Amino acid sequence: DDVLISDDVVEKNFICNLSACKGACCWKGDYGAPITEAEAKQIEENIEIIMEYLPEEAKKYLKSHKTAKFYKEADLLGTPLLKNMACVYLSFDEEGLGLCGIEKAYNDKKITFQKPISCHLYPIRVTKNEEQGFEAWNYEKWDICKAACKLGNEHQVRIYTFVKDAIIRYKGKEFYEQLKAYVESHQ
């Protein structure tokens, strides 16, 4: 289906270990999470509800800034970052785990938008080549995810299996089943 999937996505193991990293992928990095124009619109349409789940600094930021930001250096539309480099949609629970305010509103059934697909698919990063009409799916290996790799190895859960729900949300169940059948036939 015009998707090039790196071997790492089907060979490497991964299970997010929030108790180890505390959700560091939401506050480390140079840019916000990649989002589409459609996702930016959904966030904008639901911003008042989403803000109920955010800390004061994020609310203050969102009252005077847009809900998405274009990063020229990276040529991407993404979630805005606060001065401390945290995603503006990041909130913390009572145990100090970083959680997505958008997803919290979704889980409480207050909005129908779950979170940006780039966040849901993580650690897979999708790059689109519009000129040639294909996508490339790559594993974004990051030191902060060492505990996730270790946990994935302990349970033998491949990346594509870990993000199964995200893949189905993004490409559909048939796409996921084709990917799974391909992997199983080539083991």
PDB file of C-alpha atoms in Angstrom:
ATOM      1  CA  ASP A   1       0.000   0.000   0.000  1.00  0.00           C
ATOM      2  CA  ASP A   2       2.856   2.388  -0.827  1.00  0.00           C
ATOM      3  CA  VAL A   3       4.265   2.192   2.712  1.00  0.00           C
ATOM      4  CA  LEU A   4       7.933   1.360   3.205  1.00  0.00           C
ATOM      5  CA  ILE A   5       8.364  -0.126   6.666  1.00  0.00           C
ATOM      6  CA  SER A   6      11.843  -0.399   8.124  1.00  0.00           C
ATOM      7  CA  ASP A   7      13.000  -3.788   9.343  1.00  0.00           C
ATOM      8  CA  ASP A   8      13.362  -2.347  12.852  1.00  0.00           C
ATOM      9  CA  VAL A   9       9.589  -1.798  13.103  1.00  0.00           C
ATOM     10  CA  VAL A  10       8.944  -5.513  12.680  1.00  0.00           C
ATOM     11  CA  GLU A  11      12.101  -6.897  14.311  1.00  0.00           C
ATOM     12  CA  LYS A  12      12.768  -4.719  17.386  1.00  0.00           C
ATOM     13  CA  ASN A  13      10.892  -5.083  20.667  1.00  0.00           C
ATOM     14  CA  PHE A  14       9.283  -2.191  22.545  1.00  0.00           C
ATOM     15  CA  ILE A  15       6.726  -1.528  25.293  1.00  0.00           C
ATOM     16  CA  CYS A  16       6.498   1.977  26.764  1.00  0.00           C
ATOM     17  CA  ASN A  17       7.620   1.911  30.375  1.00  0.00           C
ATOM     18  CA  LEU A  18       6.111   5.074  31.830  1.00  0.00           C
ATOM     19  CA  SER A  19       7.191   4.193  35.347  1.00  0.00           C
ATOM     20  CA  ALA A  20      10.816   4.418  34.139  1.00  0.00           C
ATOM     21  CA  CYS A  21      10.762   7.371  31.735  1.00  0.00           C
ATOM     22  CA  LYS A  22       7.779   9.290  33.204  1.00  0.00           C
ATOM     23  CA  GLY A  23       6.695  10.242  29.656  1.00  0.00           C
ATOM     24  CA  ALA A  24       9.929  12.050  28.786  1.00  0.00           C
ATOM     25  CA  CYS A  25       9.174  11.942  25.041  1.00  0.00           C
ATOM     26  CA  CYS A  26       6.590  14.666  25.761  1.00  0.00           C
ATOM     27  CA  TRP A  27       9.101  17.100  27.252  1.00  0.00           C
ATOM     28  CA  LYS A  28      12.405  16.305  25.565  1.00  0.00           C
ATOM     29  CA  GLY A  29      13.321  17.149  22.014  1.00  0.00           C
ATOM     30  CA  ASP A  30      13.663  20.133  19.746  1.00  0.00           C
ATOM     31  CA  TYR A  31      10.176  20.265  18.241  1.00  0.00           C
ATOM     32  CA  GLY A  32       6.625  19.428  19.177  1.00  0.00           C
ATOM     33  CA  ALA A  33       4.926  16.267  18.017  1.00  0.00           C
ATOM     34  CA  PRO A  34       4.155  16.299  14.277  1.00  0.00           C
ATOM     35  CA  ILE A  35       0.475  16.934  13.529  1.00  0.00           C
ATOM     36  CA  THR A  36      -1.601  17.252  10.386  1.00  0.00           C
ATOM     37  CA  GLU A  37      -3.718  20.255   9.449  1.00  0.00           C
ATOM     38  CA  ALA A  38      -6.823  18.162  10.209  1.00  0.00           C
ATOM     39  CA  GLU A  39      -5.479  17.304  13.664  1.00  0.00           C
ATOM     40  CA  ALA A  40      -4.643  20.953  14.332  1.00  0.00           C
ATOM     41  CA  LYS A  41      -8.249  21.804  13.460  1.00  0.00           C
ATOM     42  CA  GLN A  42      -9.599  19.102  15.816  1.00  0.00           C
ATOM     43  CA  ILE A  43      -7.420  20.394  18.641  1.00  0.00           C
ATOM     44  CA  GLU A  44      -8.591  23.956  17.979  1.00  0.00           C
ATOM     45  CA  GLU A  45     -12.247  22.868  17.980  1.00  0.00           C
ATOM     46  CA  ASN A  46     -11.803  21.132  21.349  1.00  0.00           C
ATOM     47  CA  ILE A  47      -9.311  23.456  23.023  1.00  0.00           C
ATOM     48  CA  GLU A  48     -11.635  24.664  25.794  1.00  0.00           C
ATOM     49  CA  ILE A  49     -12.261  21.097  26.965  1.00  0.00           C
ATOM     50  CA  ILE A  50      -8.605  20.072  26.524  1.00  0.00           C
ATOM     51  CA  MET A  51      -7.479  23.037  28.621  1.00  0.00           C
ATOM     52  CA  GLU A  52      -9.413  21.618  31.581  1.00  0.00           C
ATOM     53  CA  TYR A  53      -6.751  18.873  31.702  1.00  0.00           C
ATOM     54  CA  LEU A  54      -3.699  21.120  31.464  1.00  0.00           C
ATOM     55  CA  PRO A  55      -1.545  22.914  34.037  1.00  0.00           C
ATOM     56  CA  GLU A  56      -1.811  26.692  34.447  1.00  0.00           C
ATOM     57  CA  GLU A  57       1.333  27.465  32.422  1.00  0.00           C
ATOM     58  CA  ALA A  58      -0.104  25.631  29.416  1.00  0.00           C
ATOM     59  CA  LYS A  59      -3.491  27.328  29.768  1.00  0.00           C
ATOM     60  CA  LYS A  60      -1.812  30.725  29.899  1.00  0.00           C
ATOM     61  CA  TYR A  61       0.203  29.913  26.782  1.00  0.00           C
ATOM     62  CA  LEU A  62      -2.833  28.690  24.838  1.00  0.00           C
ATOM     63  CA  LYS A  63      -4.859  31.795  25.694  1.00  0.00           C
ATOM     64  CA  SER A  64      -2.368  33.930  23.769  1.00  0.00           C
ATOM     65  CA  HIS A  65      -0.927  31.526  21.151  1.00  0.00           C
ATOM     66  CA  LYS A  66      -2.160  29.174  18.458  1.00  0.00           C
ATOM     67  CA  THR A  67      -2.867  25.531  19.240  1.00  0.00           C
ATOM     68  CA  ALA A  68      -0.312  24.377  16.624  1.00  0.00           C
ATOM     69  CA  LYS A  69       3.070  25.718  15.537  1.00  0.00           C
ATOM     70  CA  PHE A  70       4.970  25.524  12.270  1.00  0.00           C
ATOM     71  CA  TYR A  71       8.643  24.716  12.859  1.00  0.00           C
ATOM     72  CA  LYS A  72      10.520  26.177   9.872  1.00  0.00           C
ATOM     73  CA  GLU A  73      13.827  24.438  10.649  1.00  0.00           C
ATOM     74  CA  ALA A  74      12.165  21.013  10.600  1.00  0.00           C
ATOM     75  CA  ASP A  75       9.529  21.932   7.994  1.00  0.00           C
ATOM     76  CA  LEU A  76       6.754  20.503  10.129  1.00  0.00           C
ATOM     77  CA  LEU A  77       3.523  21.479  11.796  1.00  0.00           C
ATOM     78  CA  GLY A  78       3.605  20.373  15.407  1.00  0.00           C
ATOM     79  CA  THR A  79       2.343  20.825  18.911  1.00  0.00           C
ATOM     80  CA  PRO A  80       3.700  23.972  20.557  1.00  0.00           C
ATOM     81  CA  LEU A  81       6.387  23.711  23.214  1.00  0.00           C
ATOM     82  CA  LEU A  82       6.556  25.686  26.438  1.00  0.00           C
ATOM     83  CA  LYS A  83       9.776  27.436  27.485  1.00  0.00           C
ATOM     84  CA  ASN A  84      10.886  24.306  29.353  1.00  0.00           C
ATOM     85  CA  MET A  85      10.554  22.372  26.032  1.00  0.00           C
ATOM     86  CA  ALA A  86       7.515  20.411  27.242  1.00  0.00           C
ATOM     87  CA  CYS A  87       4.596  19.864  24.887  1.00  0.00           C
ATOM     88  CA  VAL A  88       1.883  22.371  25.736  1.00  0.00           C
ATOM     89  CA  TYR A  89      -0.616  19.476  26.000  1.00  0.00           C
ATOM     90  CA  LEU A  90       1.426  17.653  28.667  1.00  0.00           C
ATOM     91  CA  SER A  91      -0.028  17.184  32.118  1.00  0.00           C
ATOM     92  CA  PHE A  92       1.164  15.107  35.058  1.00  0.00           C
ATOM     93  CA  ASP A  93      -0.705  12.713  37.291  1.00  0.00           C
ATOM     94  CA  GLU A  94      -0.316  12.449  41.059  1.00  0.00           C
ATOM     95  CA  GLU A  95       2.608  10.023  40.606  1.00  0.00           C
ATOM     96  CA  GLY A  96       4.520  12.401  38.332  1.00  0.00           C
ATOM     97  CA  LEU A  97       3.823  10.541  35.105  1.00  0.00           C
ATOM     98  CA  GLY A  98       3.579  12.726  32.030  1.00  0.00           C
ATOM     99  CA  LEU A  99       0.265  12.213  30.288  1.00  0.00           C
ATOM    100  CA  CYS A 100      -1.390  13.815  27.279  1.00  0.00           C
ATOM    101  CA  GLY A 101      -4.154  16.256  28.215  1.00  0.00           C
ATOM    102  CA  ILE A 102      -5.807  15.603  24.855  1.00  0.00           C
ATOM    103  CA  GLU A 103      -5.889  11.867  25.522  1.00  0.00           C
ATOM    104  CA  LYS A 104      -7.174  12.392  29.065  1.00  0.00           C
ATOM    105  CA  ALA A 105     -10.140  14.366  27.676  1.00  0.00           C
ATOM    106  CA  TYR A 106     -10.686  11.581  25.121  1.00  0.00           C
ATOM    107  CA  ASN A 107     -10.534   8.855  27.781  1.00  0.00           C
ATOM    108  CA  ASP A 108     -13.131  10.779  29.806  1.00  0.00           C
ATOM    109  CA  LYS A 109     -15.317  10.769  26.655  1.00  0.00           C
ATOM    110  CA  LYS A 110     -15.407  14.568  26.511  1.00  0.00           C
ATOM    111  CA  ILE A 111     -13.932  14.727  22.989  1.00  0.00           C
ATOM    112  CA  THR A 112     -13.736  12.265  20.080  1.00  0.00           C
ATOM    113  CA  PHE A 113     -10.137  13.089  19.052  1.00  0.00           C
ATOM    114  CA  GLN A 114      -7.740  10.702  20.809  1.00  0.00           C
ATOM    115  CA  LYS A 115      -4.370  12.448  20.297  1.00  0.00           C
ATOM    116  CA  PRO A 116      -2.084  13.175  17.340  1.00  0.00           C
ATOM    117  CA  ILE A 117      -1.415  10.023  15.340  1.00  0.00           C
ATOM    118  CA  SER A 118       2.338  10.687  15.534  1.00  0.00           C
ATOM    119  CA  CYS A 119       2.104  10.333  19.322  1.00  0.00           C
ATOM    120  CA  HIS A 120      -0.083   7.240  19.101  1.00  0.00           C
ATOM    121  CA  LEU A 121       2.306   5.545  16.634  1.00  0.00           C
ATOM    122  CA  TYR A 122       5.437   6.371  18.624  1.00  0.00           C
ATOM    123  CA  PRO A 123       8.207   5.053  18.406  1.00  0.00           C
ATOM    124  CA  ILE A 124       7.327   4.831  14.710  1.00  0.00           C
ATOM    125  CA  ARG A 125       7.903   8.047  12.799  1.00  0.00           C
ATOM    126  CA  VAL A 126       6.170   8.473   9.454  1.00  0.00           C
ATOM    127  CA  THR A 127       7.787  10.459   6.654  1.00  0.00           C
ATOM    128  CA  LYS A 128       5.706  11.184   3.583  1.00  0.00           C
ATOM    129  CA  ASN A 129       7.168  11.572   0.110  1.00  0.00           C
ATOM    130  CA  GLU A 130       4.362  13.345  -1.723  1.00  0.00           C
ATOM    131  CA  GLU A 131       6.267  13.522  -5.028  1.00  0.00           C
ATOM    132  CA  GLN A 132       6.767   9.774  -5.270  1.00  0.00           C
ATOM    133  CA  GLY A 133       3.547   8.895  -3.444  1.00  0.00           C
ATOM    134  CA  PHE A 134       4.748   6.776  -0.553  1.00  0.00           C
ATOM    135  CA  GLU A 135       5.318   6.832   3.204  1.00  0.00           C
ATOM    136  CA  ALA A 136       8.355   5.593   5.094  1.00  0.00           C
ATOM    137  CA  TRP A 137       7.888   4.180   8.593  1.00  0.00           C
ATOM    138  CA  ASN A 138      11.014   4.197  10.717  1.00  0.00           C
ATOM    139  CA  TYR A 139      11.799   3.332  14.298  1.00  0.00           C
ATOM    140  CA  GLU A 140      12.909   6.454  16.152  1.00  0.00           C
ATOM    141  CA  LYS A 141      15.514   5.105  18.524  1.00  0.00           C
ATOM    142  CA  TRP A 142      16.015   7.404  21.509  1.00  0.00           C
ATOM    143  CA  ASP A 143      18.060   6.930  24.689  1.00  0.00           C
ATOM    144  CA  ILE A 144      15.104   7.861  26.877  1.00  0.00           C
ATOM    145  CA  CYS A 145      13.367   4.704  25.647  1.00  0.00           C
ATOM    146  CA  LYS A 146      15.983   2.192  26.850  1.00  0.00           C
ATOM    147  CA  ALA A 147      13.578   0.925  29.522  1.00  0.00           C
ATOM    148  CA  ALA A 148      10.894   0.469  26.842  1.00  0.00           C
ATOM    149  CA  CYS A 149      13.269  -1.626  24.753  1.00  0.00           C
ATOM    150  CA  LYS A 150      14.206  -3.697  27.793  1.00  0.00           C
ATOM    151  CA  LEU A 151      10.543  -4.282  28.702  1.00  0.00           C
ATOM    152  CA  GLY A 152       9.733  -5.140  25.087  1.00  0.00           C
ATOM    153  CA  ASN A 153      12.579  -7.653  25.048  1.00  0.00           C
ATOM    154  CA  GLU A 154      11.398  -9.227  28.302  1.00  0.00           C
ATOM    155  CA  HIS A 155       7.902  -9.757  26.879  1.00  0.00           C
ATOM    156  CA  GLN A 156       8.966 -10.290  23.231  1.00  0.00           C
ATOM    157  CA  VAL A 157       6.589  -7.604  21.898  1.00  0.00           C
ATOM    158  CA  ARG A 158       7.565  -6.183  18.504  1.00  0.00           C
ATOM    159  CA  ILE A 159       7.122  -2.476  17.806  1.00  0.00           C
ATOM    160  CA  TYR A 160       4.391  -3.075  15.214  1.00  0.00           C
ATOM    161  CA  THR A 161       2.495  -5.173  17.768  1.00  0.00           C
ATOM    162  CA  PHE A 162       2.923  -2.591  20.522  1.00  0.00           C
ATOM    163  CA  VAL A 163       1.380   0.115  18.305  1.00  0.00           C
ATOM    164  CA  LYS A 164      -1.285  -2.171  16.788  1.00  0.00           C
ATOM    165  CA  ASP A 165      -4.202   0.088  17.813  1.00  0.00           C
ATOM    166  CA  ALA A 166      -2.446   3.131  16.377  1.00  0.00           C
ATOM    167  CA  ILE A 167      -1.724   1.379  13.081  1.00  0.00           C
ATOM    168  CA  ILE A 168      -5.361   0.296  12.819  1.00  0.00           C
ATOM    169  CA  ARG A 169      -6.507   3.828  13.633  1.00  0.00           C
ATOM    170  CA  TYR A 170      -4.158   5.254  10.987  1.00  0.00           C
ATOM    171  CA  LYS A 171      -4.342   2.698   8.177  1.00  0.00           C
ATOM    172  CA  GLY A 172      -7.183   0.333   9.044  1.00  0.00           C
ATOM    173  CA  LYS A 173      -7.490  -3.233  10.298  1.00  0.00           C
ATOM    174  CA  GLU A 174      -6.890  -4.787   6.878  1.00  0.00           C
ATOM    175  CA  PHE A 175      -3.544  -2.970   6.580  1.00  0.00           C
ATOM    176  CA  TYR A 176      -2.483  -4.204  10.014  1.00  0.00           C
ATOM    177  CA  GLU A 177      -3.524  -7.790   9.221  1.00  0.00           C
ATOM    178  CA  GLN A 178      -1.526  -7.673   5.963  1.00  0.00           C
ATOM    179  CA  LEU A 179       1.523  -6.418   7.854  1.00  0.00           C
ATOM    180  CA  LYS A 180       1.134  -9.103  10.524  1.00  0.00           C
ATOM    181  CA  ALA A 181       0.696 -11.871   7.921  1.00  0.00           C
ATOM    182  CA  TYR A 182       3.796 -10.668   6.056  1.00  0.00           C
ATOM    183  CA  VAL A 183       5.894 -10.626   9.231  1.00  0.00           C
ATOM    184  CA  GLU A 184       4.694 -14.062  10.327  1.00  0.00           C
ATOM    185  CA  SER A 185       5.381 -15.572   6.892  1.00  0.00           C
ATOM    186  CA  HIS A 186       8.956 -14.223   6.870  1.00  0.00           C
ATOM    187  CA  GLN A 187      10.088 -15.345  10.329  1.00  0.00           C
TER     188      GLN A 187
END
